[in-house]
PDB file of C-alpha atoms in Angstrom:
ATOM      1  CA  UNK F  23      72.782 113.100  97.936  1.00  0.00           C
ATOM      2  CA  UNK F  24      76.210 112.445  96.381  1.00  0.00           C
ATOM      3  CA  UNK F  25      78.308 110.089  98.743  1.00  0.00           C
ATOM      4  CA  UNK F  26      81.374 108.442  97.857  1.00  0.00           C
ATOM      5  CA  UNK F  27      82.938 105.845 100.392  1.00  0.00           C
ATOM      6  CA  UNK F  28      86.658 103.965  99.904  1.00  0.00           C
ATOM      7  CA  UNK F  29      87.414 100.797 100.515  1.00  0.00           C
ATOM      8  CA  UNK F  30      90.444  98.570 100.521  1.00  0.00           C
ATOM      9  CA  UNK F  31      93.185  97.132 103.121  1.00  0.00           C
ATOM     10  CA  UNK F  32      94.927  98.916 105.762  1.00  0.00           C
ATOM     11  CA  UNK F  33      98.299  97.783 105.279  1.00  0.00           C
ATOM     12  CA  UNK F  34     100.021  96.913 102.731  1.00  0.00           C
ATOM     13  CA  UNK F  35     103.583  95.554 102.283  1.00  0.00           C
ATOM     14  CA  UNK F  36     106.756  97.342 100.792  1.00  0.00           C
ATOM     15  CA  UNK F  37     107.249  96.483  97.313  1.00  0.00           C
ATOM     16  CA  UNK F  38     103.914  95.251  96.818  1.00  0.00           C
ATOM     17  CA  UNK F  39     100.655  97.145  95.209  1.00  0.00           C
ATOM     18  CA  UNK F  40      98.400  99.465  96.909  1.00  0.00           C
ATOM     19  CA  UNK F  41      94.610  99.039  95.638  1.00  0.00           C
ATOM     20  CA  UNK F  42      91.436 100.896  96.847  1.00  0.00           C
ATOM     21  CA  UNK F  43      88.198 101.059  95.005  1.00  0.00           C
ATOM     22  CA  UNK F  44      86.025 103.879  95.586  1.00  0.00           C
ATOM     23  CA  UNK F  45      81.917 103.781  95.619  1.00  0.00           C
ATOM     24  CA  UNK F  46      79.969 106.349  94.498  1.00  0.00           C
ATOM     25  CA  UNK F  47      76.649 107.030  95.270  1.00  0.00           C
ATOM     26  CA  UNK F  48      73.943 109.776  93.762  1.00  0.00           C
ATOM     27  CA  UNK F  49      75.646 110.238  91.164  1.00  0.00           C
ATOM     28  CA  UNK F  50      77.174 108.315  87.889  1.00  0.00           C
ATOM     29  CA  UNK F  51      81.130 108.136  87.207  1.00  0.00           C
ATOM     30  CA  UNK F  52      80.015 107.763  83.783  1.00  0.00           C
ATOM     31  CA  UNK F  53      78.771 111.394  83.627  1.00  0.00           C
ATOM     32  CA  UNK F  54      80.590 113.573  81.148  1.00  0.00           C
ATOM     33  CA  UNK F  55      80.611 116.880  83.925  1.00  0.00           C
ATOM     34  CA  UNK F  56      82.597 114.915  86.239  1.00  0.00           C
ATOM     35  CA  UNK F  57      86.155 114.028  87.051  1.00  0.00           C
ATOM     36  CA  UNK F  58      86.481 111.421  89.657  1.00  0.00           C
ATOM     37  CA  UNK F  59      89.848 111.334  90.971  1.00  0.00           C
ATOM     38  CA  UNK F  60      92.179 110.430  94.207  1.00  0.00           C
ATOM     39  CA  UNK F  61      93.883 112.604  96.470  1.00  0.00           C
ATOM     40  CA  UNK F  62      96.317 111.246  99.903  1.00  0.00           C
ATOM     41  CA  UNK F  63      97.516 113.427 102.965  1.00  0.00           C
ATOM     42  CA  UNK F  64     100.379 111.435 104.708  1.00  0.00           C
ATOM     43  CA  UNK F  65     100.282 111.751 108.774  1.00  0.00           C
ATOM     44  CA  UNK F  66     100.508 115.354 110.493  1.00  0.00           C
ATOM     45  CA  UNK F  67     101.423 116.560 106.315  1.00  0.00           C
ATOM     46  CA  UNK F  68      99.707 118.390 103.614  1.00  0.00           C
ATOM     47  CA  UNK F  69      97.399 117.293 100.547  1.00  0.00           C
ATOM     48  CA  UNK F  70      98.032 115.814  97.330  1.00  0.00           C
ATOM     49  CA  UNK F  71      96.454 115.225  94.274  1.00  0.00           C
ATOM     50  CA  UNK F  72      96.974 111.862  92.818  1.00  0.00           C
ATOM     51  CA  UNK F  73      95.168 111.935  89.415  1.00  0.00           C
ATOM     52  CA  UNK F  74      91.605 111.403  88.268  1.00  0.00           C
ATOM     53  CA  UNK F  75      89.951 109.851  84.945  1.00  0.00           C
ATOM     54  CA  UNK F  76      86.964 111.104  82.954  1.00  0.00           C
ATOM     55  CA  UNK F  77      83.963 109.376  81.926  1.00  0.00           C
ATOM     56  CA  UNK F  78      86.028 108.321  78.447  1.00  0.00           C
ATOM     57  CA  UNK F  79      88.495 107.107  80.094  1.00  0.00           C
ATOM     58  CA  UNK F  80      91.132 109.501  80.084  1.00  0.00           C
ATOM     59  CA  UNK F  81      93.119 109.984  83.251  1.00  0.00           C
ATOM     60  CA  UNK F  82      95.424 112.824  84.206  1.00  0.00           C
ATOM     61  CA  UNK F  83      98.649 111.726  86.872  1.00  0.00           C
ATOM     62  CA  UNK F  84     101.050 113.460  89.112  1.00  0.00           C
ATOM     63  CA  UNK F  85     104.099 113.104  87.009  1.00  0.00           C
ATOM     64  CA  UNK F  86     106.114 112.023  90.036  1.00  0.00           C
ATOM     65  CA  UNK F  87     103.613 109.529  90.572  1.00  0.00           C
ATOM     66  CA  UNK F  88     102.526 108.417  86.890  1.00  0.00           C
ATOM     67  CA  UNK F  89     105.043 105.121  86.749  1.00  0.00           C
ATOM     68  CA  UNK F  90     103.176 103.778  89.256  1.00  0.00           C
ATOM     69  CA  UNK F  91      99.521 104.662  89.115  1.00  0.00           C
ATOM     70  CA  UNK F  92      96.403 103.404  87.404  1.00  0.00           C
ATOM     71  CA  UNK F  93      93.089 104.959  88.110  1.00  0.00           C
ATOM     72  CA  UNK F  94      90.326 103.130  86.240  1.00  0.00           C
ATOM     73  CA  UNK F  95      86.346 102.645  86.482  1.00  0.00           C
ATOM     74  CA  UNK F  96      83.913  99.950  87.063  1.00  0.00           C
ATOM     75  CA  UNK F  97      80.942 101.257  85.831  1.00  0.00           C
ATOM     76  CA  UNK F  98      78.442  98.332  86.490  1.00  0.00           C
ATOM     77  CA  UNK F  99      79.029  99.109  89.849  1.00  0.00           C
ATOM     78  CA  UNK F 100      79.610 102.685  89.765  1.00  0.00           C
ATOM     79  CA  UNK F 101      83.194 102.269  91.556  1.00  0.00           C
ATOM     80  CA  UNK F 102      86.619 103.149  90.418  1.00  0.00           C
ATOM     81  CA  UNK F 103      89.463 102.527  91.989  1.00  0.00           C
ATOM     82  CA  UNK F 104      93.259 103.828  92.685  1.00  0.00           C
ATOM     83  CA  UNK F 105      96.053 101.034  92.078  1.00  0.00           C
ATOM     84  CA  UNK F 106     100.106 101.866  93.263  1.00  0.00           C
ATOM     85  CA  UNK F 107     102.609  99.580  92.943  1.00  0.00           C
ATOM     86  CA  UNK F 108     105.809  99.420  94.127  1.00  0.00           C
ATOM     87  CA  UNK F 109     104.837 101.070  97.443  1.00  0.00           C
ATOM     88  CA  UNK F 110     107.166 102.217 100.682  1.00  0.00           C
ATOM     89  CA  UNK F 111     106.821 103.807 103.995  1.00  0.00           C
ATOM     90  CA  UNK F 112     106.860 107.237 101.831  1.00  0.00           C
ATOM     91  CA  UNK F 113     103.369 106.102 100.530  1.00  0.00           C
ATOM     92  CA  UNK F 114     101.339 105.818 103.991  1.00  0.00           C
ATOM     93  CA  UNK F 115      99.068 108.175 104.024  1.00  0.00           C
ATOM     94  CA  UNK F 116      95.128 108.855 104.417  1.00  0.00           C
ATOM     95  CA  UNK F 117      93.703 108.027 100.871  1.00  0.00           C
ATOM     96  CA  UNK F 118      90.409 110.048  99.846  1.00  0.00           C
ATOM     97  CA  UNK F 119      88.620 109.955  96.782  1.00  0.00           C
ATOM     98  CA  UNK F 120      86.705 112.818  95.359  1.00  0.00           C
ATOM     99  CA  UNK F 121      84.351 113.937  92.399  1.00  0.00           C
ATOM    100  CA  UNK F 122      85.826 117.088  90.489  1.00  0.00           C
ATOM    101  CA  UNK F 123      83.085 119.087  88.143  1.00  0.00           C
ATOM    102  CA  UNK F 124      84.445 119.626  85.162  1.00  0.00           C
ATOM    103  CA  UNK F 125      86.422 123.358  85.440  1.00  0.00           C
ATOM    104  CA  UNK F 126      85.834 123.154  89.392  1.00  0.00           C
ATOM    105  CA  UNK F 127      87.488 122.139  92.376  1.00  0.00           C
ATOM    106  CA  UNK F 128      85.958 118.800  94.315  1.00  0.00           C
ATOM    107  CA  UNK F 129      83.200 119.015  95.905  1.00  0.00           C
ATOM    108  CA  UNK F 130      82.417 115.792  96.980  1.00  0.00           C
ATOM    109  CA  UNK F 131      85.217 113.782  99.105  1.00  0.00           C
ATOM    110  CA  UNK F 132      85.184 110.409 100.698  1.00  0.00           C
ATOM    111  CA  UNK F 133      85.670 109.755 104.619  1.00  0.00           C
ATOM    112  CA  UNK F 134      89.287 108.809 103.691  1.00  0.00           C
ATOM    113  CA  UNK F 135      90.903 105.769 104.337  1.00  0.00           C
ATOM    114  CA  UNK F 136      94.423 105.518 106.251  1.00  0.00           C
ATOM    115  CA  UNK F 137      96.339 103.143 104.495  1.00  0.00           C
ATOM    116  CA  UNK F 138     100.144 101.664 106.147  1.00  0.00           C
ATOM    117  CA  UNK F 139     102.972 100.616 104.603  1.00  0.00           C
ATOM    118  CA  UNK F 140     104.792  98.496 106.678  1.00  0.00           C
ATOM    119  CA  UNK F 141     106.212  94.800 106.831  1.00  0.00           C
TER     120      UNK F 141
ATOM    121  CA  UNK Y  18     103.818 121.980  87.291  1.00  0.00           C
ATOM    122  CA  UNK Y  19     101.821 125.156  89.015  1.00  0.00           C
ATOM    123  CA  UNK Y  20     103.537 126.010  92.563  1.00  0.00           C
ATOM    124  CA  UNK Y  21     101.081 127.217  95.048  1.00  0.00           C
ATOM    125  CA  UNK Y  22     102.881 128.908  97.763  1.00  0.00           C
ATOM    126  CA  UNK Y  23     100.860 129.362 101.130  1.00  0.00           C
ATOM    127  CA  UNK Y  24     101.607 131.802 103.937  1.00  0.00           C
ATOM    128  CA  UNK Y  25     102.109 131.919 106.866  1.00  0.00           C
ATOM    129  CA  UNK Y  26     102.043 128.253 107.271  1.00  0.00           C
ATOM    130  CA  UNK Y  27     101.159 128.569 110.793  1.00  0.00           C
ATOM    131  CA  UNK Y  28      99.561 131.453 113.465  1.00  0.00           C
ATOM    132  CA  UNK Y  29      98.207 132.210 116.495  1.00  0.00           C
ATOM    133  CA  UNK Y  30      95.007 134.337 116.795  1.00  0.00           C
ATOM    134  CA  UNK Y  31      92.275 135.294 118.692  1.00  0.00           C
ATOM    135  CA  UNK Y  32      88.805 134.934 118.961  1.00  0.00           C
ATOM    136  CA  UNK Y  33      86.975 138.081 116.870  1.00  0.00           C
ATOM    137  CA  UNK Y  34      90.184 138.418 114.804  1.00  0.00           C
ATOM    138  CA  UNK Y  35      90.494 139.075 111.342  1.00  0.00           C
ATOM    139  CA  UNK Y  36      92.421 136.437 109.817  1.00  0.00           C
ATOM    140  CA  UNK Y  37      94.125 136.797 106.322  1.00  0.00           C
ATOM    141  CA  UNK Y  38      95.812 133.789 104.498  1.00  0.00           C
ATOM    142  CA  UNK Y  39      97.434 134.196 101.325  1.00  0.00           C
ATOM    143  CA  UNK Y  40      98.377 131.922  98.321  1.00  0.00           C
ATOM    144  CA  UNK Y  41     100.559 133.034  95.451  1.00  0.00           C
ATOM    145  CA  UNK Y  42     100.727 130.753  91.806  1.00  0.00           C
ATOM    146  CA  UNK Y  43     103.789 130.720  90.273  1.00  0.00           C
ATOM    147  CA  UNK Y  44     101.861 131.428  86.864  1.00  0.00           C
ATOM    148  CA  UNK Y  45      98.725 132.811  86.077  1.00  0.00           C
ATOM    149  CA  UNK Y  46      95.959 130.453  86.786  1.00  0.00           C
ATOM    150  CA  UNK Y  47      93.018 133.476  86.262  1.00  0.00           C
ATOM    151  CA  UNK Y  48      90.381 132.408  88.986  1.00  0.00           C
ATOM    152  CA  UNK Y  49      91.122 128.539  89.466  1.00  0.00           C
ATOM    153  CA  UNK Y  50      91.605 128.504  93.091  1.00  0.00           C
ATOM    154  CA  UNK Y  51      89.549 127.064  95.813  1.00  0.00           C
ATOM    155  CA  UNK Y  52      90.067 127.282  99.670  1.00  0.00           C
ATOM    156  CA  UNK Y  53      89.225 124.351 102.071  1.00  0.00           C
ATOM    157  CA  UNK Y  54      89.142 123.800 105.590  1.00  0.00           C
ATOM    158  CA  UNK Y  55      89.942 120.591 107.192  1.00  0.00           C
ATOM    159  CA  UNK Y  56      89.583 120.112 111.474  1.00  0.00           C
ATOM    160  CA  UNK Y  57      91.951 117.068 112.800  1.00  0.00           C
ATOM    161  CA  UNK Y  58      91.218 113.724 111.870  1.00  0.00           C
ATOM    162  CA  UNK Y  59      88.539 115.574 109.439  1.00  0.00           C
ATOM    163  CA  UNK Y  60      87.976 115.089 105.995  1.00  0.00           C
ATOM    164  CA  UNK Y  61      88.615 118.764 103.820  1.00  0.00           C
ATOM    165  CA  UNK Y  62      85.824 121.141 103.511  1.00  0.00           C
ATOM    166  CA  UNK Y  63      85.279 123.260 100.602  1.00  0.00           C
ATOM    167  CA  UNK Y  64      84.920 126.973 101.661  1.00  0.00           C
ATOM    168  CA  UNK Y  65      85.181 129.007  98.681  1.00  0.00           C
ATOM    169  CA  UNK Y  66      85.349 128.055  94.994  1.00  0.00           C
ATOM    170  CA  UNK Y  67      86.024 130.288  91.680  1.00  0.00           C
ATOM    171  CA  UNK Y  68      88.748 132.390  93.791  1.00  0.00           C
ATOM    172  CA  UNK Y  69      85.338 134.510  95.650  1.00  0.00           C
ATOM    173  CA  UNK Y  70      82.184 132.095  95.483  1.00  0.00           C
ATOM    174  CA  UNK Y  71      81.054 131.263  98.946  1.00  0.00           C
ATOM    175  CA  UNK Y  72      80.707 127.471  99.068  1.00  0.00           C
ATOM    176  CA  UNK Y  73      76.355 127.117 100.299  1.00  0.00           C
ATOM    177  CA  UNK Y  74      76.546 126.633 103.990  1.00  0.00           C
ATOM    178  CA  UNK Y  75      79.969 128.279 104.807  1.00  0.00           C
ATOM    179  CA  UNK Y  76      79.233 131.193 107.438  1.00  0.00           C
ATOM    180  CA  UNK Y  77      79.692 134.961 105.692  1.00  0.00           C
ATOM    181  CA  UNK Y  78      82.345 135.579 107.448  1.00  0.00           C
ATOM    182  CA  UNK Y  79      84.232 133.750 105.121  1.00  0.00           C
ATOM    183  CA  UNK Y  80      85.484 135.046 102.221  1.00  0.00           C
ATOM    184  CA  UNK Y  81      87.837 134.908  99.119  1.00  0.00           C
ATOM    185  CA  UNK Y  82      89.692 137.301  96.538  1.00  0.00           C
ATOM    186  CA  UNK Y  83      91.844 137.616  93.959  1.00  0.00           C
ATOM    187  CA  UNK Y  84      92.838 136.608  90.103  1.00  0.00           C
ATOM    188  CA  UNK Y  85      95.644 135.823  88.741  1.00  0.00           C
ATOM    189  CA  UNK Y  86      98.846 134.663  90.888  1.00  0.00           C
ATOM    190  CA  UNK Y  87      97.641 136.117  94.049  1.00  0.00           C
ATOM    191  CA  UNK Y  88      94.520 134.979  96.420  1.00  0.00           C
ATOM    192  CA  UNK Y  89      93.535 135.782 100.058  1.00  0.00           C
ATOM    193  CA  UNK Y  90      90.997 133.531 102.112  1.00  0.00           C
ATOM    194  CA  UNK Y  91      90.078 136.265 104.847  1.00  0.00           C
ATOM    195  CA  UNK Y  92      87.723 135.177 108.271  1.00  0.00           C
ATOM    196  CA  UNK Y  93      86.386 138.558 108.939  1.00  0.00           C
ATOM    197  CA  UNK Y  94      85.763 137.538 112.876  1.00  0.00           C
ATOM    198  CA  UNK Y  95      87.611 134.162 113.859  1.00  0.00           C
ATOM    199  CA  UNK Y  96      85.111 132.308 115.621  1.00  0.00           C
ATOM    200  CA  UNK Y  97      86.363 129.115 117.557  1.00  0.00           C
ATOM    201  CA  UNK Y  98      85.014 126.323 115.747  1.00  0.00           C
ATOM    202  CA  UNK Y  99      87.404 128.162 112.796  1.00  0.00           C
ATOM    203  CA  UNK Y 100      90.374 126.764 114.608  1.00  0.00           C
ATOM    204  CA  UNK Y 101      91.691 124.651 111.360  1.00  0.00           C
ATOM    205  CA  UNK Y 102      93.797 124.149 108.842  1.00  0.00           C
ATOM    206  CA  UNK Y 103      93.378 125.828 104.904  1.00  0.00           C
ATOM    207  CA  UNK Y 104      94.371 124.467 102.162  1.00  0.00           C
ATOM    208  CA  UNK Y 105      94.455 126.553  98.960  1.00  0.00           C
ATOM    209  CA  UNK Y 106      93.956 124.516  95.410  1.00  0.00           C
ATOM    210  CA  UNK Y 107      94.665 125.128  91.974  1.00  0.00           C
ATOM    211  CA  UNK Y 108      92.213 123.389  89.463  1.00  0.00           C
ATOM    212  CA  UNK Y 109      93.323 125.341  86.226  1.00  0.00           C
ATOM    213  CA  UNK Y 110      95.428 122.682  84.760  1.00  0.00           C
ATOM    214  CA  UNK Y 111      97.125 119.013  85.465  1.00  0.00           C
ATOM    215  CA  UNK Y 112      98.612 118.125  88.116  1.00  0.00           C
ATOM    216  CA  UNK Y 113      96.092 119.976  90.795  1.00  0.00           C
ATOM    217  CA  UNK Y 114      98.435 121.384  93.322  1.00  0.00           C
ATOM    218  CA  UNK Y 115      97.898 122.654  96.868  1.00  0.00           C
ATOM    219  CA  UNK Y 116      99.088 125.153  98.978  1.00  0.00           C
ATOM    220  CA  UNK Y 117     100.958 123.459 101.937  1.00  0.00           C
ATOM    221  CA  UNK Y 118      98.386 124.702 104.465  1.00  0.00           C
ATOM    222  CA  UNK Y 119      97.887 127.241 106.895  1.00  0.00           C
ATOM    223  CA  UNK Y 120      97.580 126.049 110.857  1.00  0.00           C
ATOM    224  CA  UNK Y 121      95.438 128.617 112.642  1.00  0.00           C
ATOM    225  CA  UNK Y 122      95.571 128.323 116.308  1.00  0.00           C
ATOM    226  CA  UNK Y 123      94.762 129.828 119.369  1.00  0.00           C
TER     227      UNK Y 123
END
């Protein structure tokens, strides 16, 4: 059973960088069918997709978000993880991460994790 | 970037009524759509892949159509756990984009 669970602190400060690693279970990140990406739903709003990175490495961003993302893997543990810098109020949200098949939507999501920007 | 326009973005129904949700690409994005569910405080639930393939588990009653620029996620008999909000996704290209959701309520 593919589970994927994320991790990281609740609040973070304006101005400063916004890091959550993501755990992934039953499956490998470094499988070349899979995307493994992030996607955040700010209170009472709608979804969006962050980005996501391949097995080689590649990543794909939201081009209103690219300046200040990095996605990246750690696969001796099987983790990768979502790094935002530069963060504001605008950026709380509920972050989830999610596995994408290759030419498919995700299928597999985290439990999300709320994350506050606030001083 | 692809535009995914949702509609309505909000309505009332009833329970045993047919419920129709639409989502319209601003280019063609042939079958690359996806519809999920998510319930409050909920994480999203995929209901229907490939524009019309019935995620395993998801009740019949669900279903999905279209190609193109146009897609409809239809509940052929709203049922009251289906009280929700759906999400349509595009997956063709980079950045995915989302539909800004439809609220169903009672």
């Amino acid at each position: 059973q593919v589970q994927l669970q994320e991790s990281g602190p609740g609040l973070v400060k304006p101005s400063e960088t916004l890091s959550l690693t993501c755990t992934v279970s039953g499956a490998s990140i470094t499988s070349s069918y899979y995307y493994w990406g992030w996607i955040r739903q700010p209170p009472g709003k709608g979804l969006e997709w962050i980005g996501n990175m391949f097995y080689s490495g590649k990543t794909y961003y939201k081009p209103s978000l690219e300046s200040r993302v990095t996605i990246s893997a750690d696969t001796s543990k099987n983790q990768f993880s979502l790094k935002l810098n530069s963060v504001t109020a605008a950026d709380t949200a509920v972050y989830y991460c999610a596995r994408r098949p290759s030419g498919h939507s995700p299928d597999y999501w985290g439990q999300g994790i709320l994350v506050t920007v606030s001083s | 970037d692809i535009q995914m326009t949702q509609s309505p973005s909000a309505m009332s129904a009833s329970v045993g009524d047919r419920v129709t949700i639409t989502c319209r690409a601003n280019q063609d994005i042939n079958n690359y759509l996806a519809w999920f569910q998510q319930k409050p405080g909920k994480v999203p639930e995929r209901l229907i892949y490939a524009s019309s393939s019935l995620q395993s588990g998801v009740p019949s009653r669900f279903s999905g159509s279209g190609s193109g620029t146009e897609f409809t996620l239809t509940i052929s008999s709203l049922q009251p756990e289906d009280f929700a909000t759906y999400y349509c996704l595009q997956h063709i290209s980079s950045p995915l984009t989302f539909g800004g959701g439809t609220k169903v309520e009672i």
